[in-house]
Coordinates of C-alpha atoms in Angstrom, one line a residue:
X1103 CA 11.7 1.1 -42.3
X1104 CA 10.4 -2.2 -41.4
X1105 CA 7.6 -1.4 -38.2
X1106 CA 9.7 -4.8 -36.4
X1107 CA 11.2 -7.5 -36.9
X1108 CA 8.6 -10.3 -37.0
X1109 CA 10.3 -13.9 -35.6
X1110 CA 7.7 -16.7 -35.3
X1111 CA 9.6 -20.0 -33.1
X1112 CA 8.0 -23.3 -33.6
X1113 CA 7.1 -25.4 -30.8
X1114 CA 5.6 -29.0 -29.7
X1115 CA 5.6 -32.0 -27.4
X1116 CA 8.7 -32.1 -24.8
X1117 CA 9.9 -29.2 -26.8
X1118 CA 13.3 -28.0 -24.5
X1119 CA 12.2 -24.9 -22.9
X1120 CA 15.7 -23.4 -22.5
X1121 CA 15.7 -23.3 -27.0
X1122 CA 12.6 -21.4 -26.0
X1123 CA 13.4 -19.1 -23.2
X1124 CA 16.9 -18.1 -24.7
X1125 CA 15.5 -17.1 -28.7
X1126 CA 13.4 -15.0 -27.1
X1127 CA 14.1 -13.6 -23.7
X1128 CA 17.5 -11.8 -25.6
X1129 CA 15.5 -10.9 -28.2
X1130 CA 13.0 -9.7 -25.6
X1131 CA 16.1 -7.9 -23.6
X1132 CA 17.3 -6.2 -27.3
X1133 CA 14.0 -5.2 -27.5
X1134 CA 14.1 -3.0 -23.7
X1135 CA 18.1 -1.7 -25.0
X1136 CA 16.2 -0.6 -28.5
X1137 CA 16.4 -2.2 -31.4
X1138 CA 15.3 -0.3 -34.6
X1139 CA 13.5 -1.6 -35.7
X1140 CA 12.1 -4.3 -32.7
X1141 CA 11.9 -7.2 -32.5
X1142 CA 7.7 -9.2 -32.0
X1143 CA 8.1 -12.4 -31.3
X1144 CA 5.8 -14.7 -31.5
X1145 CA 5.5 -19.0 -30.2
X1146 CA 3.4 -21.2 -32.7
X1147 CA 2.0 -24.5 -32.5
X1148 CA -0.1 -27.5 -35.5
X1149 CA -3.6 -25.5 -34.2
X1150 CA -2.5 -23.7 -31.4
X1151 CA -2.0 -25.1 -28.9
X1152 CA -0.6 -25.7 -26.3
X1153 CA 2.3 -27.7 -26.1
X1154 CA 3.8 -29.7 -23.2
X1155 CA 8.1 -28.8 -22.8
X1156 CA 9.9 -31.4 -21.5
X1157 CA 10.2 -30.3 -18.0
X1158 CA 6.6 -30.4 -17.7
X1159 CA 6.0 -26.7 -18.0
X1160 CA 2.8 -26.0 -20.8
X1161 CA 2.9 -23.4 -23.2
X1162 CA 0.3 -21.5 -24.3
X1163 CA 1.0 -20.4 -27.8
X1164 CA 0.0 -17.2 -29.9
X1165 CA 0.0 -17.9 -33.8
X1166 CA -2.0 -20.8 -35.6
X1167 CA 0.7 -22.3 -37.8
X1168 CA -1.5 -23.6 -40.9
X1169 CA -2.4 -20.2 -40.4
X1170 CA 0.2 -17.5 -40.5
X1171 CA 0.6 -15.1 -43.2
X1172 CA 2.5 -12.2 -44.2
X1173 CA 6.4 -12.0 -44.7
X1174 CA 8.6 -13.3 -41.2
X1175 CA 12.5 -11.7 -40.5
X1176 CA 13.2 -14.9 -38.8
X1177 CA 11.0 -18.6 -39.0
X1178 CA 12.9 -20.5 -35.4
X1179 CA 12.5 -24.4 -34.8
X1180 CA 13.5 -25.4 -31.0
X1181 CA 14.7 -28.7 -30.2
X1182 CA 14.2 -30.8 -27.5
X1183 CA 13.1 -34.3 -26.5
X1184 CA 10.5 -34.1 -28.7
X1185 CA 12.0 -34.2 -32.2
X1186 CA 12.1 -36.9 -33.9
X1187 CA 8.7 -37.2 -33.7
X1188 CA 8.2 -33.1 -34.5
X1189 CA 10.7 -34.5 -37.8
X1190 CA 8.0 -37.2 -38.2
X1191 CA 5.3 -35.3 -38.5
X1192 CA 4.3 -34.1 -41.8
X1193 CA 1.9 -31.3 -41.0
X1194 CA 4.8 -29.9 -38.4
X1195 CA 7.0 -30.1 -41.8
X1196 CA 4.7 -29.1 -45.0
X1197 CA 4.4 -26.0 -42.1
X1198 CA 7.6 -25.1 -41.8
X1199 CA 8.2 -26.2 -44.9
X1200 CA 5.9 -23.8 -45.9
X1201 CA 7.0 -20.0 -43.5
X1202 CA 10.2 -21.3 -44.9
X1203 CA 9.2 -19.5 -47.9
X1204 CA 7.7 -16.6 -46.3
X1205 CA 11.0 -15.5 -44.6
X1206 CA 14.1 -13.2 -44.4
X1207 CA 16.4 -16.3 -42.8
X1208 CA 15.2 -19.6 -40.9
X1209 CA 17.8 -20.8 -37.9
X1210 CA 17.3 -24.1 -35.9
X1211 CA 18.0 -24.4 -32.3
X1212 CA 19.6 -27.6 -31.3
X1213 CA 17.9 -31.1 -32.6
X1214 CA 15.4 -28.8 -34.7
X1215 CA 18.7 -28.8 -36.7
X1216 CA 16.6 -32.8 -37.7
X1217 CA 12.8 -31.0 -38.6
X1218 CA 14.7 -28.3 -41.4
X1219 CA 16.5 -31.7 -42.4
X1220 CA 13.0 -33.2 -42.7
X1221 CA 11.6 -30.2 -44.8
X1222 CA 14.0 -30.4 -47.4
X1223 CA 16.1 -27.1 -46.2
X1224 CA 19.8 -27.9 -45.0
X1225 CA 19.8 -30.2 -48.4
X1226 CA 23.5 -29.5 -50.0
X1227 CA 23.6 -27.3 -47.4
X1228 CA 26.5 -27.2 -44.1
X1229 CA 24.6 -27.4 -40.2
X1230 CA 25.6 -28.0 -37.2
X1231 CA 23.2 -30.0 -34.2
X1232 CA 23.5 -31.1 -30.4
X1233 CA 27.1 -33.3 -30.8
X1234 CA 25.1 -36.4 -29.3
X1235 CA 23.4 -36.4 -32.6
X1236 CA 25.4 -35.6 -35.4
X1237 CA 25.7 -38.8 -36.5
X1238 CA 21.9 -39.5 -36.5
X1239 CA 21.1 -36.5 -38.6
X1240 CA 23.5 -37.0 -41.1
X1241 CA 22.6 -40.8 -41.4
X1242 CA 19.1 -39.7 -41.9
X1243 CA 19.7 -36.6 -44.5
X1244 CA 22.9 -37.8 -46.6
X1245 CA 22.3 -34.4 -48.4
X1246 CA 23.1 -32.5 -45.2
X1247 CA 26.5 -31.6 -43.7
X1248 CA 26.9 -31.8 -40.6
X1249 CA 29.2 -29.6 -38.8
X1250 CA 29.3 -30.3 -35.2
X1251 CA 32.4 -29.3 -33.7
X1252 CA 30.5 -25.5 -34.3
X1253 CA 28.4 -24.0 -31.7
X1254 CA 26.3 -22.4 -34.7
X1255 CA 26.6 -22.0 -38.1
X1256 CA 25.3 -19.7 -41.0
X1257 CA 24.8 -21.1 -45.2
X1258 CA 23.4 -18.6 -46.0
X1259 CA 20.4 -17.8 -44.7
X1260 CA 20.1 -20.6 -42.8
X1261 CA 21.3 -20.7 -38.9
X1262 CA 21.4 -24.0 -36.7
X1263 CA 23.2 -24.1 -33.6
X1264 CA 24.4 -27.1 -31.3
X1265 CA 23.1 -28.3 -27.3
X1266 CA 20.8 -25.7 -25.6
X1267 CA 22.8 -22.8 -24.6
X1268 CA 24.5 -22.2 -27.7
X1269 CA 20.7 -21.4 -28.5
X1270 CA 22.1 -17.4 -26.9
X1271 CA 25.6 -17.3 -29.0
X1272 CA 23.5 -18.1 -31.8
X1273 CA 20.8 -15.0 -31.3
X1274 CA 23.6 -12.8 -29.9
X1275 CA 25.1 -13.0 -33.7
X1276 CA 21.4 -12.7 -35.4
X1277 CA 20.9 -8.8 -32.8
X1278 CA 24.8 -8.2 -34.3
X1279 CA 24.0 -8.9 -37.4
X1280 CA 20.2 -6.6 -37.4
X1281 CA 21.4 -3.8 -35.4
X1282 CA 25.0 -3.5 -34.1
X1283 CA 27.9 -4.9 -32.2
X1284 CA 26.8 -2.3 -29.4
X1285 CA 23.6 -3.3 -28.9
X1286 CA 24.6 -7.3 -28.7
X1287 CA 27.3 -6.3 -26.3
X1288 CA 24.6 -5.3 -24.2
X1289 CA 22.5 -7.7 -25.0
X1290 CA 25.1 -10.3 -23.6
X1291 CA 26.0 -7.6 -20.5
X1292 CA 22.1 -7.6 -19.2
X1293 CA 22.0 -12.1 -19.7
X1294 CA 25.5 -11.9 -17.7
X1295 CA 27.2 -14.2 -20.4
X1296 CA 29.7 -13.9 -22.8
X1297 CA 30.1 -11.2 -25.1
X1298 CA 30.8 -14.0 -26.7
X1299 CA 31.4 -17.7 -27.2
X1300 CA 32.6 -18.1 -31.2
X1301 CA 30.7 -19.9 -33.9
X1302 CA 33.6 -22.1 -33.7
X1303 CA 34.4 -22.9 -30.9
X1304 CA 33.7 -26.6 -29.2
X1305 CA 30.9 -28.0 -28.7
X1306 CA 32.6 -29.8 -25.6
X1307 CA 35.5 -27.7 -23.9
X1308 CA 37.8 -31.1 -23.6
X1309 CA 36.8 -32.0 -27.8
X1310 CA 39.0 -28.3 -27.6
X1311 CA 43.0 -28.4 -30.1
X1312 CA 43.6 -25.0 -28.9
X1313 CA 43.1 -22.6 -26.1
X1314 CA 41.1 -19.4 -26.8
X1315 CA 42.4 -16.7 -27.8
X1316 CA 43.2 -13.7 -25.0
X1317 CA 41.6 -11.0 -27.6
X1318 CA 38.5 -10.8 -27.8
X1319 CA 39.7 -8.6 -31.3
X1320 CA 41.4 -12.1 -32.6
X1321 CA 37.9 -14.6 -31.3
X1322 CA 35.9 -11.8 -32.9
X1323 CA 37.9 -12.5 -36.0
X1324 CA 38.1 -16.3 -35.8
X1325 CA 34.2 -16.1 -35.4
X1326 CA 33.2 -14.6 -37.8
X1327 CA 35.8 -16.3 -40.2
X1328 CA 34.1 -19.4 -39.1
X1329 CA 30.9 -18.7 -40.1
X1330 CA 32.3 -16.4 -43.7
X1331 CA 35.1 -19.3 -44.7
X1332 CA 34.6 -18.5 -48.4
X1333 CA 34.9 -14.6 -47.9
X1334 CA 37.6 -12.7 -48.1
X1335 CA 39.8 -13.7 -45.0
X1336 CA 43.0 -12.3 -46.3
X1337 CA 45.0 -10.2 -43.4
X1338 CA 43.6 -6.4 -45.6
X1339 CA 40.2 -8.3 -45.2
X1340 CA 41.0 -8.8 -41.2
X1341 CA 42.0 -5.6 -40.3
X1342 CA 39.7 -3.5 -41.8
X1343 CA 36.6 -5.6 -40.1
X1344 CA 38.6 -4.7 -36.9
X1345 CA 40.2 -1.2 -37.6
X1346 CA 43.6 -1.8 -37.5
X1347 CA 46.5 -2.2 -39.9
X1348 CA 48.1 -5.2 -41.0
X1349 CA 51.2 -5.7 -38.9
X1350 CA 49.3 -4.5 -35.6
X1351 CA 47.0 -7.1 -37.0
X1352 CA 49.7 -9.6 -36.8
X1353 CA 50.6 -8.7 -34.0
X1354 CA 47.8 -9.7 -32.3
X1355 CA 47.5 -13.1 -33.7
X1356 CA 51.4 -13.7 -32.8
X1357 CA 50.5 -12.9 -29.5
X1358 CA 47.0 -14.9 -28.3
X1359 CA 47.7 -17.6 -30.8
X1360 CA 51.5 -17.8 -31.4
X1361 CA 50.7 -17.7 -36.0
X1362 CA 50.1 -15.9 -38.4
X1363 CA 46.4 -14.7 -39.2
X1364 CA 46.8 -16.4 -42.9
X1365 CA 47.8 -19.6 -40.6
X1366 CA 45.1 -19.5 -39.0
X1367 CA 42.4 -18.4 -41.2
X1368 CA 44.1 -22.0 -42.7
X1369 CA 43.6 -24.2 -40.2
X1370 CA 39.6 -23.4 -39.4
X1371 CA 39.4 -23.5 -42.8
X1372 CA 41.4 -27.3 -43.4
X1373 CA 39.8 -28.1 -40.2
X1374 CA 36.2 -27.4 -40.5
X1375 CA 37.5 -29.6 -44.0
X1376 CA 37.8 -31.9 -41.8
X1377 CA 34.9 -32.1 -40.2
X1378 CA 33.3 -32.0 -43.3
X1379 CA 34.6 -35.0 -45.0
X1380 CA 34.3 -36.6 -41.3
X1381 CA 29.9 -36.5 -40.5
X1382 CA 29.1 -36.2 -44.9
X1383 CA 29.1 -37.9 -48.0
X1384 CA 30.3 -35.0 -50.0
X1385 CA 33.7 -35.3 -52.3
X1386 CA 36.6 -33.7 -51.6
X1387 CA 35.8 -31.1 -54.2
X1388 CA 32.5 -29.9 -52.7
X1389 CA 33.6 -29.4 -49.3
X1390 CA 37.1 -27.2 -50.5
X1391 CA 34.2 -25.2 -53.0
X1392 CA 32.3 -24.6 -49.3
X1393 CA 35.3 -24.0 -46.5
X1394 CA 36.8 -21.3 -48.6
X1395 CA 39.9 -23.4 -50.6
X1396 CA 40.6 -23.1 -54.5
X1397 CA 40.7 -26.2 -55.1
X1398 CA 40.7 -30.1 -53.8
X1399 CA 44.0 -30.3 -54.3
X1400 CA 45.1 -27.2 -51.9
X1401 CA 42.8 -28.5 -49.8
X1402 CA 44.3 -32.2 -50.0
X1403 CA 47.8 -30.1 -49.0
X1404 CA 46.3 -28.8 -46.6
X1405 CA 44.6 -32.4 -45.1
X1406 CA 49.0 -32.9 -45.1
X1407 CA 50.4 -30.5 -43.6
X1408 CA 47.7 -29.7 -40.6
X1409 CA 47.5 -33.9 -39.9
X1410 CA 49.6 -35.4 -41.4
X1411 CA 47.3 -37.6 -43.6
X1412 CA 44.8 -37.5 -46.3
X1413 CA 41.4 -36.9 -46.7
X1414 CA 40.8 -40.3 -47.7
X1415 CA 42.0 -41.8 -44.3
X1416 CA 40.1 -38.6 -42.3
X1417 CA 37.1 -40.0 -43.9
X1418 CA 38.2 -43.6 -43.2
X1419 CA 39.0 -43.4 -39.2
X1420 CA 36.8 -44.2 -36.4
X1421 CA 34.1 -42.3 -35.4
X1422 CA 36.2 -39.4 -33.4
X1423 CA 36.5 -36.0 -33.5
X1424 CA 38.7 -34.9 -35.5
X1425 CA 40.5 -32.8 -35.2
X1426 CA 39.6 -32.6 -31.3
X1427 CA 40.8 -35.7 -29.0
X1428 CA 38.1 -38.3 -27.7
X1429 CA 37.3 -38.4 -25.1
X1430 CA 35.0 -39.2 -21.6
X1431 CA 31.3 -37.9 -23.6
X1432 CA 28.4 -36.3 -21.4
X1433 CA 24.8 -37.3 -21.6
X1434 CA 23.3 -35.5 -24.2
X1435 CA 21.3 -33.1 -22.8
X1436 CA 19.1 -31.8 -26.0

């Protein structure tokens, strides 16, 4: 077994300090609650120089990015007001690309997604970022399937998250993947936070198409479904994951969502597909594959059934969230 899980957090000037504090704080608490192997977390910068966060707080770095060798468990790039300059810095982008090859998994917090995109790590992948910056990211990197609806997205071994505190939701998910749900719940309780927000929860509550489920089991299953759209999400597979019978699973879904597990999964896949159609240049066939549909024709039928409109119509719609209702916007905090 590994002695430690080596985590390198990449920072730069004008990074958002919460993007650094949320993940590193959660991993520190995981260690105190017995993560085995524990996380060894370091902050890295170009030249190992101190960086000034957007809040004005200066942070010292433990590692010089150019000198990092060996395997990494997790490479995490933070976001913030300085992310645009960071994604345009060829030295930083080159180091992120190099270090990603040494990493078991790669993650970006908020607008740190732009740095991964600049390094080519998101080409052909589905990714999210802060809702206020998704359109710009999609325009700059057309090979990235940008979807600003979820709090975080996993595509292969690459993880991206939305604005600021969604970094905590992402990190709790990583802890659960590494050490199980019990440790993740312990960390969440220590942080006095939600146990824990599902990946597919909308970044802005005003955009929610339906109220969240009152059942933790149902919420956790739908969070899993949102992050594994191409997996087997049939009633038997979901029931086995929840540790209940298929009959009990159906009762839970009907009681807390008003529909069946199969219909809930189809709706989740359809909504994810609609966001990809709206925010990327992927073909309908490619969107269908990424969202768990058997074919483009199956996806067309899902769009008609769910929205009463075709994929082409959805793609031509004005720049409003789909299927969320347009509403007043907030000033982005990245």
